[in-house]
Coordinates of C-alpha atoms and ligand atoms in Angstrom, one line a residue:
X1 CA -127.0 134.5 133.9
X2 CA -130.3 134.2 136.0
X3 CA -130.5 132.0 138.7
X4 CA -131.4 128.2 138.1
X5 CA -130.5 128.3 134.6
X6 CA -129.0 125.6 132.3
X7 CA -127.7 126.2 129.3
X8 CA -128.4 122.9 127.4
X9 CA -131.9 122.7 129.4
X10 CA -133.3 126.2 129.4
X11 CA -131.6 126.9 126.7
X12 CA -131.0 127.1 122.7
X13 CA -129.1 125.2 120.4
X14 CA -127.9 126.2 117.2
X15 CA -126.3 123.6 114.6
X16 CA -123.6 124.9 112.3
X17 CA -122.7 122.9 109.3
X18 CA -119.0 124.3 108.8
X19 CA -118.9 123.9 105.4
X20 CA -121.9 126.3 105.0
X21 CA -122.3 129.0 107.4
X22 CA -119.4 131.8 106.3
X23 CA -116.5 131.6 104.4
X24 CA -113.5 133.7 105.9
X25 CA -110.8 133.2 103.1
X26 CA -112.9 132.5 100.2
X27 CA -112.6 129.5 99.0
X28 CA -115.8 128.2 98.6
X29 CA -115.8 126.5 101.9
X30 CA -117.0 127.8 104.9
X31 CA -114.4 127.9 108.2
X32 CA -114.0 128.1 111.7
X33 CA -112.7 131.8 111.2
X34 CA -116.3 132.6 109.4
X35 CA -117.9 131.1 112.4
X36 CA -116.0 133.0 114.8
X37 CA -117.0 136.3 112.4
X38 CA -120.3 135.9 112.8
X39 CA -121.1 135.1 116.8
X40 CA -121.8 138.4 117.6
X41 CA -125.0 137.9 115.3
X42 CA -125.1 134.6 116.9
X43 CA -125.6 136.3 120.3
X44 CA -128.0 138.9 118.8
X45 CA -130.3 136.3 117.7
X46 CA -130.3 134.9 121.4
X47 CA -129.2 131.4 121.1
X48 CA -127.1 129.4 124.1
X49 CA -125.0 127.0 122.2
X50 CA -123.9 126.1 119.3
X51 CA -123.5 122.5 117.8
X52 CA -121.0 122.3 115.2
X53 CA -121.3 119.3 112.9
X54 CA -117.7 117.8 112.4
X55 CA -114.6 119.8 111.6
X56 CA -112.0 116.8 112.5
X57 CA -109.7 116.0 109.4
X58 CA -111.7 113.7 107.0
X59 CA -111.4 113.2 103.3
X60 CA -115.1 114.1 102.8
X61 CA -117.0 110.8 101.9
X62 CA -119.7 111.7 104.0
X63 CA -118.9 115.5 104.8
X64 CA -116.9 115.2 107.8
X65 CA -118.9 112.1 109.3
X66 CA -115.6 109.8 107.8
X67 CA -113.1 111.1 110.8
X68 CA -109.1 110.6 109.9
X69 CA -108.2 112.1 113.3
X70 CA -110.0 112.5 115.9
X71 CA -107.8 115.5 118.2
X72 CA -107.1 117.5 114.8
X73 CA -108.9 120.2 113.1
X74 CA -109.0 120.1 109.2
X75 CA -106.8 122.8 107.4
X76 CA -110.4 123.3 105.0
X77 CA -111.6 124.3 108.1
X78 CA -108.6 126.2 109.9
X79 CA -106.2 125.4 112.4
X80 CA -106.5 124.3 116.1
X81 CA -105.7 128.1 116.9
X82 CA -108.5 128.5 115.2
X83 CA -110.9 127.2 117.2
X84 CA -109.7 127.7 120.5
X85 CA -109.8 131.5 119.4
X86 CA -113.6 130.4 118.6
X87 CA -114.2 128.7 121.5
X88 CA -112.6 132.0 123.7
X89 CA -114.1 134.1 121.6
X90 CA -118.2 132.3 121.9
X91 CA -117.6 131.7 125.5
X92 CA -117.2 135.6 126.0
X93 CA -120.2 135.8 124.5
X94 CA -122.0 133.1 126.9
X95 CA -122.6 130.7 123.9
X96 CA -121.3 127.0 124.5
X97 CA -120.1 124.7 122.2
X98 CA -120.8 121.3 121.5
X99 CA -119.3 119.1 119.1
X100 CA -120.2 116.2 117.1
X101 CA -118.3 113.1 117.7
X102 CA -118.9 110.4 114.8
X103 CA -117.5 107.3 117.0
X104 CA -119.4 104.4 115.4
X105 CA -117.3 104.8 112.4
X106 CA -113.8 105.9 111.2
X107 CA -112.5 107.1 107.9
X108 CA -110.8 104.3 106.2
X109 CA -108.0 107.0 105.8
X110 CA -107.5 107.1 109.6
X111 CA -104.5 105.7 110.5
X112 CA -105.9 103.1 112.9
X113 CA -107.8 101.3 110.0
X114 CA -104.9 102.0 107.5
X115 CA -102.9 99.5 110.3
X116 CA -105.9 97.2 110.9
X117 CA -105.6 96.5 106.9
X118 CA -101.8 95.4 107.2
X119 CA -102.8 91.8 108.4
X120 CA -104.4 89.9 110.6
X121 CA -101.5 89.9 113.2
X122 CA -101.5 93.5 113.5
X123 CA -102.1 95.0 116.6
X124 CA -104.7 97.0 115.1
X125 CA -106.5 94.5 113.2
X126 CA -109.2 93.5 115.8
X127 CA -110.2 97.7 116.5
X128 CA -112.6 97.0 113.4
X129 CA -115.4 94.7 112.6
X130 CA -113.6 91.8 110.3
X131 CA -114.9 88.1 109.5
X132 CA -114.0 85.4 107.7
X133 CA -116.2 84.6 104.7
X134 CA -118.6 82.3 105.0
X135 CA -117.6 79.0 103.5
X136 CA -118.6 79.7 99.8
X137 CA -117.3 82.7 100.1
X138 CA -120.3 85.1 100.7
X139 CA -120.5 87.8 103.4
X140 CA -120.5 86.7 107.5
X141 CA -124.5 87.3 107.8
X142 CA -127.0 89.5 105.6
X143 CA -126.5 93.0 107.1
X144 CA -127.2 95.6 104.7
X145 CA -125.6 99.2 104.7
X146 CA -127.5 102.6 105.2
X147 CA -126.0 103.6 101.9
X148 CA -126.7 101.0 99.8
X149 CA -125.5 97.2 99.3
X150 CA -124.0 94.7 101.8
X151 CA -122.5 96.0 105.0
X152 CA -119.6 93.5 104.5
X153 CA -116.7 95.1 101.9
X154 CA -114.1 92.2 101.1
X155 CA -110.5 92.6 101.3
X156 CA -108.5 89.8 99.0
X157 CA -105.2 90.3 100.8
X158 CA -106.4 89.5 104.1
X159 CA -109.5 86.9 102.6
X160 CA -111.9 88.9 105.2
X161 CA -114.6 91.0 105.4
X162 CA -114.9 94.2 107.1
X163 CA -117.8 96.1 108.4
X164 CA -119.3 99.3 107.3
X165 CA -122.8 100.5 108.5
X166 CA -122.7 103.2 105.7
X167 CA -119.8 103.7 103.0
X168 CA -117.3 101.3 102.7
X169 CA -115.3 104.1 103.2
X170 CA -117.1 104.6 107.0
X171 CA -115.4 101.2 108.5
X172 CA -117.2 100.2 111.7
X173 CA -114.7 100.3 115.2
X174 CA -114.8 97.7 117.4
X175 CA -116.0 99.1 120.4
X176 CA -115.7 95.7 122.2
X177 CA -112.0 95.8 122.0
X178 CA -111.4 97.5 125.5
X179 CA -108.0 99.3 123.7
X180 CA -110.5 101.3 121.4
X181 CA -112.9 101.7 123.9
X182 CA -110.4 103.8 126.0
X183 CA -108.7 105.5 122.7
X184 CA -112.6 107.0 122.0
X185 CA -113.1 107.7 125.3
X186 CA -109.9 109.7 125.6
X187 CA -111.8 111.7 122.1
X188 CA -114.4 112.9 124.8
X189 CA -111.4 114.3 127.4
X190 CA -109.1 115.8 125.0
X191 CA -112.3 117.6 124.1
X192 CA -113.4 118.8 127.2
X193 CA -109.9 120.2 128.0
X194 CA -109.8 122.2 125.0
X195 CA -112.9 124.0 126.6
X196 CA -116.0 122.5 125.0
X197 CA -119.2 122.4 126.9
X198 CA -120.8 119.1 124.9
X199 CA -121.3 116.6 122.5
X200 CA -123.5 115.1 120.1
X201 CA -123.5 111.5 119.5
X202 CA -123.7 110.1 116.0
X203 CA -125.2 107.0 115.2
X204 CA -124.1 106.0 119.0
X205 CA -126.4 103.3 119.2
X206 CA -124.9 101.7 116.4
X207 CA -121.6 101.2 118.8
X208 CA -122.3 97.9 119.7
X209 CA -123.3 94.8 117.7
X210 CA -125.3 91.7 118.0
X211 CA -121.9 89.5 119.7
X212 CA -122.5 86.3 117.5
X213 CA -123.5 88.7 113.9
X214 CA -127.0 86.9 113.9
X215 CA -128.8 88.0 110.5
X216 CA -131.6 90.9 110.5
X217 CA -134.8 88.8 109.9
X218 CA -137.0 90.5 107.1
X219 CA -139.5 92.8 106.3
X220 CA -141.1 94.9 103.4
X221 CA -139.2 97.7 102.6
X222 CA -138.0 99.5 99.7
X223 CA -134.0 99.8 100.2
X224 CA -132.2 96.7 101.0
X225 CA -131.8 98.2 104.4
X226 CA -135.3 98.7 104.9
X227 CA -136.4 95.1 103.8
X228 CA -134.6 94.0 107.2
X229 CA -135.5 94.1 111.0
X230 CA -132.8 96.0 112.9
X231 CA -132.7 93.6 115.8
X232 CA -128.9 92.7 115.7
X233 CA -126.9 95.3 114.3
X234 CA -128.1 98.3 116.3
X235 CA -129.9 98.9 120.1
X236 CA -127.4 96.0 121.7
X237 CA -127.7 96.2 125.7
X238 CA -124.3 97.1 125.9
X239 CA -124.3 100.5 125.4
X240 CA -126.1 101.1 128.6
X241 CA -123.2 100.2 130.7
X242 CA -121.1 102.8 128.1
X243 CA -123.5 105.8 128.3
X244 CA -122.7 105.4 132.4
X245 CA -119.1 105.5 131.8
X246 CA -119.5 108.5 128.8
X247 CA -121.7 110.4 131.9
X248 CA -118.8 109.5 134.2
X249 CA -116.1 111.8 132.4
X250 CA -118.1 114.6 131.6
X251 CA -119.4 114.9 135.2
X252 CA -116.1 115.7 135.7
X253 CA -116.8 119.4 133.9
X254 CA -119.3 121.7 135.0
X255 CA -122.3 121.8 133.0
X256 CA -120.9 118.9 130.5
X257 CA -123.6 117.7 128.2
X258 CA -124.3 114.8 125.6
X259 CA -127.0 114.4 123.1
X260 CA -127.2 111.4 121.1
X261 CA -128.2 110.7 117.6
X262 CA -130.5 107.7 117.9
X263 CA -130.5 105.7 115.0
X264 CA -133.8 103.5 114.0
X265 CA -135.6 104.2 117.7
X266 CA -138.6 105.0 118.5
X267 CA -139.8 108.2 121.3
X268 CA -139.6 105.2 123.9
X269 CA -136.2 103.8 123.0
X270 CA -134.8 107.3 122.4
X271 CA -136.2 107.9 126.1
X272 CA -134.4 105.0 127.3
X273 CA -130.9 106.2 126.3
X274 CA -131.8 109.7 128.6
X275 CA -131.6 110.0 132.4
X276 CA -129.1 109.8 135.3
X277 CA -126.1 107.9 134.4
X278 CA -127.1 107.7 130.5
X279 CA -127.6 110.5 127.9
X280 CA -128.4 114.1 129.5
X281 CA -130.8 114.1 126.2
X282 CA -131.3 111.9 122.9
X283 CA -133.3 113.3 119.4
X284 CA -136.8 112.3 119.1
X285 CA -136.8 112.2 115.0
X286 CA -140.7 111.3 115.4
X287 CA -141.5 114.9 116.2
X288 CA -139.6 116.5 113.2
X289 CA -141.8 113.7 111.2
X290 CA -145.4 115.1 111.5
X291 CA -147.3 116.6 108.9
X292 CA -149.0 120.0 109.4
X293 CA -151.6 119.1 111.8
X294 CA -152.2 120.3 115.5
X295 CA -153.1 116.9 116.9
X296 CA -150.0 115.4 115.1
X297 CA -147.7 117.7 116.6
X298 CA -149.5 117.7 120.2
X299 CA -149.6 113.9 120.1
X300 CA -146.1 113.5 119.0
X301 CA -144.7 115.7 121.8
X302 CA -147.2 114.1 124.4
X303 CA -145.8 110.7 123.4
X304 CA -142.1 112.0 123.6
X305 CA -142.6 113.3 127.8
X306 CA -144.5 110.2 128.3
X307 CA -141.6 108.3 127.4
X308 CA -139.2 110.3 129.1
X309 CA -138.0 109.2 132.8
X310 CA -138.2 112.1 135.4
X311 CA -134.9 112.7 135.5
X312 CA -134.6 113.0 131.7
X313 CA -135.4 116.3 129.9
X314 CA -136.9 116.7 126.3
X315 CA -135.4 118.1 123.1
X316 CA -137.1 119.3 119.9
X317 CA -135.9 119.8 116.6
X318 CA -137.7 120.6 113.2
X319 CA -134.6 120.4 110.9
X320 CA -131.2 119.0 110.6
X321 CA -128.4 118.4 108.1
X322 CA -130.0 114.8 106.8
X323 CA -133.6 116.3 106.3
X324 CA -135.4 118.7 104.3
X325 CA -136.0 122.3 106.1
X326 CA -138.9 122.6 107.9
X327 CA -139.2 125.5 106.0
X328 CA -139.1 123.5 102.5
X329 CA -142.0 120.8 104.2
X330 CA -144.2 123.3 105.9
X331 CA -144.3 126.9 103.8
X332 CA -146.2 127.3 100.6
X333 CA -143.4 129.4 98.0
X334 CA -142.1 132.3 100.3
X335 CA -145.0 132.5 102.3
X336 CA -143.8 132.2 105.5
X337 CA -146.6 132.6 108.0
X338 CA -146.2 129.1 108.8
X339 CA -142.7 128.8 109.8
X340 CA -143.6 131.3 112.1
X341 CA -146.2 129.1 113.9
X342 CA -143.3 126.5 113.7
X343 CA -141.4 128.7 114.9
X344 CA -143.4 129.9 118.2
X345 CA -143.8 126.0 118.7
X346 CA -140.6 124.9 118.6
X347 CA -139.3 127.4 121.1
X348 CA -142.6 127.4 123.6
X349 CA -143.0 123.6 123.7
X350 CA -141.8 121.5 126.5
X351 CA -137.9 120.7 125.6
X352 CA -134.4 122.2 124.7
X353 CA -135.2 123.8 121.2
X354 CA -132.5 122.9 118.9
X355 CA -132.4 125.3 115.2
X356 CA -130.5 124.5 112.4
X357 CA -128.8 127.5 110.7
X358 CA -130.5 129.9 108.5
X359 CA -133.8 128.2 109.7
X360 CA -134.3 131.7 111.1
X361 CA -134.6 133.5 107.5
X362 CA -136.8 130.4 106.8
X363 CA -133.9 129.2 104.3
X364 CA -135.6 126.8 101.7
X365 CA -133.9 123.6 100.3
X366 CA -131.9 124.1 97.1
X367 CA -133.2 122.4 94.0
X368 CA -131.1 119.0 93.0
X369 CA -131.7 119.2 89.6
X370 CA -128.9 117.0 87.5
X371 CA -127.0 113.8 89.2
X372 CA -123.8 115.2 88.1
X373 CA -124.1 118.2 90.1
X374 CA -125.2 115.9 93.3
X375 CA -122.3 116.2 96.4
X376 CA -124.1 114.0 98.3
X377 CA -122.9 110.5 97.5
X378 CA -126.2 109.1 98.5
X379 CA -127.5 110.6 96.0
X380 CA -125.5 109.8 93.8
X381 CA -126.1 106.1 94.9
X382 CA -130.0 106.5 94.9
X383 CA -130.9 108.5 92.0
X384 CA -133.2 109.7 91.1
X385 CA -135.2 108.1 93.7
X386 CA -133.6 109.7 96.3
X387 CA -131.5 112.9 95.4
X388 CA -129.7 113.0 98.7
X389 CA -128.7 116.0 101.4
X390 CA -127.3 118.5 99.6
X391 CA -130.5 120.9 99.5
X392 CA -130.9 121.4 103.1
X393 CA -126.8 122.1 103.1
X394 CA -126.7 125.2 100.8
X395 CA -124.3 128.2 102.0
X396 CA -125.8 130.7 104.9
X397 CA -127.6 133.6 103.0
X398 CA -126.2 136.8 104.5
X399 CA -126.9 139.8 102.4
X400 CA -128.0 140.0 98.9
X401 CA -124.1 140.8 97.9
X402 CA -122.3 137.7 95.1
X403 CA -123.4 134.6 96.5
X404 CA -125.3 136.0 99.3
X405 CA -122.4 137.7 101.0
X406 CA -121.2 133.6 102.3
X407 CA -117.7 134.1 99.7
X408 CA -116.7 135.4 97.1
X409 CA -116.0 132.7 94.5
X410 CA -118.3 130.4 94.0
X411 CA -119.1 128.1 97.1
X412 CA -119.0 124.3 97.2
X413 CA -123.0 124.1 96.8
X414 CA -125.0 126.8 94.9
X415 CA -126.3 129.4 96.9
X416 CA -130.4 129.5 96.7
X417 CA -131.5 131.4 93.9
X418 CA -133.8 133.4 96.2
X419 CA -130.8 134.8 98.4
X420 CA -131.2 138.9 97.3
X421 CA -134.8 138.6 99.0
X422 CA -134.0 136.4 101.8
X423 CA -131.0 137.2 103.5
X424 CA -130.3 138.1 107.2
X425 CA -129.5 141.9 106.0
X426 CA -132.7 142.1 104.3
X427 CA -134.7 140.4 107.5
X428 CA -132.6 142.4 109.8
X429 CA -134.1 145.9 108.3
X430 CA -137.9 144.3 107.7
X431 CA -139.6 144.3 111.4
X432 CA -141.8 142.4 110.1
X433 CA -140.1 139.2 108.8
X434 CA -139.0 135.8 110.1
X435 CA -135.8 136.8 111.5
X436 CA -136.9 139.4 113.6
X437 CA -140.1 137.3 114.9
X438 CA -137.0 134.3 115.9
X439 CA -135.5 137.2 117.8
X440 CA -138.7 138.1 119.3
X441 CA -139.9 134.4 120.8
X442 CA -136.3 134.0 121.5
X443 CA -136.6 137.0 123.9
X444 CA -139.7 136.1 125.2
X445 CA -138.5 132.6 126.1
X446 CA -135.5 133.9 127.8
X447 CA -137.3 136.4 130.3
X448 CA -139.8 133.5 131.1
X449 CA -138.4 130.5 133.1
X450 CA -142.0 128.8 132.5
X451 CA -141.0 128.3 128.9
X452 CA -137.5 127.5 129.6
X453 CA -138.7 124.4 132.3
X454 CA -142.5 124.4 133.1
X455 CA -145.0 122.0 132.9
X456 CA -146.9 121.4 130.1
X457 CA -150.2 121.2 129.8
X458 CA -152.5 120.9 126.5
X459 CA -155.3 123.0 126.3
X460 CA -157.6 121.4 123.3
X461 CA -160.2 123.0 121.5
X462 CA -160.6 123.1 118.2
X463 CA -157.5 120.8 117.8
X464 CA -158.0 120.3 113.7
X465 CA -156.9 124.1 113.6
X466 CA -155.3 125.2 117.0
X467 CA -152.1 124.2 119.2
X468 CA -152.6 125.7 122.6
X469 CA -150.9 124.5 125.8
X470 CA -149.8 126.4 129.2
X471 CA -146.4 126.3 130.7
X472 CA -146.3 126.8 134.2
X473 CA -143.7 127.2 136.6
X474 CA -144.5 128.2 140.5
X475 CA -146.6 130.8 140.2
X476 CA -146.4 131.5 136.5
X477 CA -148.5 130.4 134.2
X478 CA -147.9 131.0 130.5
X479 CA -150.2 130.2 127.4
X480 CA -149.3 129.7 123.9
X481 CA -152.3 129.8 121.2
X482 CA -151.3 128.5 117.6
X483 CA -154.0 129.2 115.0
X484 CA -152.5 126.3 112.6
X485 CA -154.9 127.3 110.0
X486 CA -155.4 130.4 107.2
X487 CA -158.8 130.7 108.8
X488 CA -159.9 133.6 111.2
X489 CA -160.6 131.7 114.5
X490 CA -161.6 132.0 117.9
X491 CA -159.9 130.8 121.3
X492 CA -161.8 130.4 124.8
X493 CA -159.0 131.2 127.3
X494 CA -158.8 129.7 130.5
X495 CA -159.9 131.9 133.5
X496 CA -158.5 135.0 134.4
X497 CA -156.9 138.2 132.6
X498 CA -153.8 137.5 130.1
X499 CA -151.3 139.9 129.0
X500 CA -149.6 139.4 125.4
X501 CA -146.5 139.2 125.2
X502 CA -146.1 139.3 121.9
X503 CA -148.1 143.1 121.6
X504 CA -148.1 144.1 125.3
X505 CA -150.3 146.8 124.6
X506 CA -153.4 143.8 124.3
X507 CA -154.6 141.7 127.1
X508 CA -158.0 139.2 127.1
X509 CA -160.4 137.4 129.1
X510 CA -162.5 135.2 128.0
X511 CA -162.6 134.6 123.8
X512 CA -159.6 135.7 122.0
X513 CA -159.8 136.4 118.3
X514 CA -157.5 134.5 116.3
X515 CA -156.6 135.9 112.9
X516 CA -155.0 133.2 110.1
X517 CA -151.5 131.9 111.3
X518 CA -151.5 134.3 114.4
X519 CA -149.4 133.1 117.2
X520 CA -150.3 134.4 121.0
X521 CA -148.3 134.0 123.9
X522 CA -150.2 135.1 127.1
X523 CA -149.2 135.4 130.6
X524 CA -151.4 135.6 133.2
X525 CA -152.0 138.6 135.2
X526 CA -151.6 138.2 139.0
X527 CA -154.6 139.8 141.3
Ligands
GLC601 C1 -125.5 110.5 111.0 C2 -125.2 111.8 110.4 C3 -125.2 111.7 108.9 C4 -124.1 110.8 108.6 C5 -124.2 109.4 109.3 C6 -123.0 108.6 109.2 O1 -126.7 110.0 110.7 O2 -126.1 112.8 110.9 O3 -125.0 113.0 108.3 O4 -124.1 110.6 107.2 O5 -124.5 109.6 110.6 O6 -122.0 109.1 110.0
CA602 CA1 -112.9 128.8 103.7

């Protein structure tokens, strides 16, 4: 590896949802074998890490994000051979591996809350969120769930409430308890020592609650959660003094990282979670929000390093497994010019690029078209106003073989209907298609530290059509041109002679042509 580089800084990270990616013994269900089959395409497409969303035991509520143990693997997924071979296997390869740890909530299968249930007296009662009814009998305060209804689910034997931020079947811990604190902490060392580089954080600023459980005050909204104020059941000052202790143990481990889900923040509070002794990053949702527009984008991000402390670096994502693809918000049909440009941004801007799979092919969302197909319980919950996750989940399109080479039988979402056209074997053999442009940025990123960790400076002209910024590192100075729009454009570049890097062959001075969609990375030429 090249001197000064960070993996989780200069780097790329790649999310996996398990269940999706490649099946290795057909069942339907994708495994930690199918992962380990496919890093060596991994490695070919360039990334440094990969993020794999949960793969602990869990009765499948919410898809893994309801834990039943947290220091097991689930036999859906494979065995804890299993991954270790992954883990040996990736780290040949120099790709890390960072895991998601869902410690705001457990299963209510996990033996911990299965105890906590037995009575009041048991020793495991007070590692979750219970209260006594109020004295007519109604919940402790008004706190509403994510998923719909009160956060408060009553249990007749015991005559208490317990807490659940999302499904009653996601039962809040109670990470003030100073025995649970040290049993999730341990989550994060037995971890480590099985050889994994990182973590990422769900919901972690939902750890702590308001101490007295004040109600939310309330606002307009649509949901019941939305019609309240977040003040008192997430953002508590307490996780501060945790996020020191959390940077603590993986100092211990070279190169260690955390990334945190933050829930309900804004760029500024998401910044305030990053830094020495906190988060080594945090996701800045605000970014993945914008609509197509330059000065949206370039705003966003300029708001996001503003907000960040010197010591903190930047992330940037454009898709995840709770949101549509960017692919699905930004492309017209199969046109993919513009996933291109998002493309080129998201791995030339200032910030850790982090892709979700088969973002690369430009993967759409499937269509969600009856409730009784729907996987997602919140979908099921909210239709049809909202038809939950499921589209941006649909198995990995490989090849254009039965159900796009992912398995055999048929797999546990339907595969998109578009799979024998795009698929990474079709891409692979098409120089001109998304896949191989991925591979192409990806390259370029890698050979130039001044888009792995330079500054970033906007360059604005024509900002209602073009994205253009420099990079510079030292001596280097690199500049990206976006042409945002289907129009043929022009670009005044700053002084001096710039070498493409994209066609190496071309190099300008002065006023650049820009054809519709075109991206341009530039480096300039030393005298
Ligand atoms: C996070 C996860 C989401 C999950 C929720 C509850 O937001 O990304 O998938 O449903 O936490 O764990
Ligand atoms: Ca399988």
């Amino acid at each position: 590896m090249k001197k000064d580089y960070l993996w989780w800084r200069d780097g790329i990270i790649y999310q996996i949802y398990p269940r999706s990616f490649a099946d290795s013994n057909d069942d339907g269900i994708g495994d930690l074998q199918g992962i380990t089959n496919k890093l060596d395409y991994l490695q070919g497409l360039g990334i440094d890490a990969i993020w794999l969303s949960p793969i602990y035991p869990s009765p499948d509520v919410d898809f893994g994000y309801d834990v039943a143990d947290y220091q097991d693997i689930d036999p859906k997924f494979g065995t804890m051979k299993d991954f270790e071979v992954m883990v040996s296997e990736a780290g040949k390869r120099d790709i890390h591996i960072v895991m998601d740890l869902v410690l705001n909530h457990t299963s209510n299968q996990h033996p911990w809350f299965i105890q906590s249930m037995q009575s009041k007296d048991n020793p495991y009662h007070d590692w979750y969120i219970w209260r006594d009814p109020k004295p007519n009998g109604n919940p402790p305060n008004n706190w509403q769930a994510v998923f719909g209804g009160s956060a408060w689910e009553y249990v007749p034997e015991l005559d208490q409430y317990y807490y659940h931020m999302f499904y009653k079947e996601q039962p809040d811990m109670n990470w003030r308890n100073p025995q649970v604190r040290e049993a999730l902490l341990d989550v994060f060392r037995f971890w480590l020592k099985k050889g994994v580089d990182g973590f990422r954080l769900d919901v972690f600023n939902a750890y702590f609650k308001d101490a007295d459980f004040k109600d939310n005050p309330a606002k307009l909204g649509i949901r019941g959660f939305d019609r309240q104020k977040h003040i008192y059941d997430v953002s508590q000052p307490e996780m501060f003094p945790l996020l020191g202790e959390i940077h603590d143990i993986l100092d211990k481990h070279k190169e260690a990282y955390a990334v945190g889900e933050t829930f309900l923040a804004d760029p500024k509070q998401t910044a305030d979670y990053c830094g020495a002794n906190k988060l080594h990053a945090a996701f800045n949702f605000d970014f993945a929000a914008n609509r197509w527009h330059p000065l949206r984008f370039l705003n966003s991000a300029l708001k996001w390093y503003a907000s960040l402390s010197d010591e903190a670096w930047p992330n940037n994502f454009l898709s995840n497994h709770d949101m549509k693809r960017a692919a699905s918000r930004y492309c017209f049909g199969e046109d993919d010019r513009r996933a291109k440009v998002a493309a080129a941004m998201l791995l030339t801007l200032k910030g850790t690029p982090f892709m979700y799979y088969g973002e690369e092919i430009g993967m759409r969302d499937i269509p969600i078209r009856n409730k009784a197909d729907v996987k997602d319980p919140i979908g099921k919950t909210f239709w049809p106003v909202y038809k939950g996750r499921d589209g941006c989940r649909a198995p990995m399109q490989w090849n254009s073989e039965i159900n796009a080479g992912f398995s055999k039988i048929n797999p546990w979402l339907p595969v998109n209907k578009d799979f024998p056209m795009r698929n990474v074997v079709q891409q692979a053999s098409d120089p001109d298609s998304l896949l191989n442009f991925y591979k192409q940025i990806i390259h370029i990123r890698k050979s130039e530290p001044a888009l792995q960790r330079g500054d970033f400076t906007p360059l604005v002209e024509d900002p209602h059509h073009i994205l253009a910024y420099c990079r510079a590192l030292g001596e280097e100075e690199i500049v990206v041109v976006l042409n945002l729009s289907s129009r043929d454009l022009q670009f005044d570049l700053p002084e001096g002679q710039w070498k493409s890097l994209i066609d190496e062959t071309l190099s300008f001075t002065g006023c650049m042509p820009l054809t519709p969609f075109q991206v341009e990375i530039l480096k300039r030429k030393k005298e």
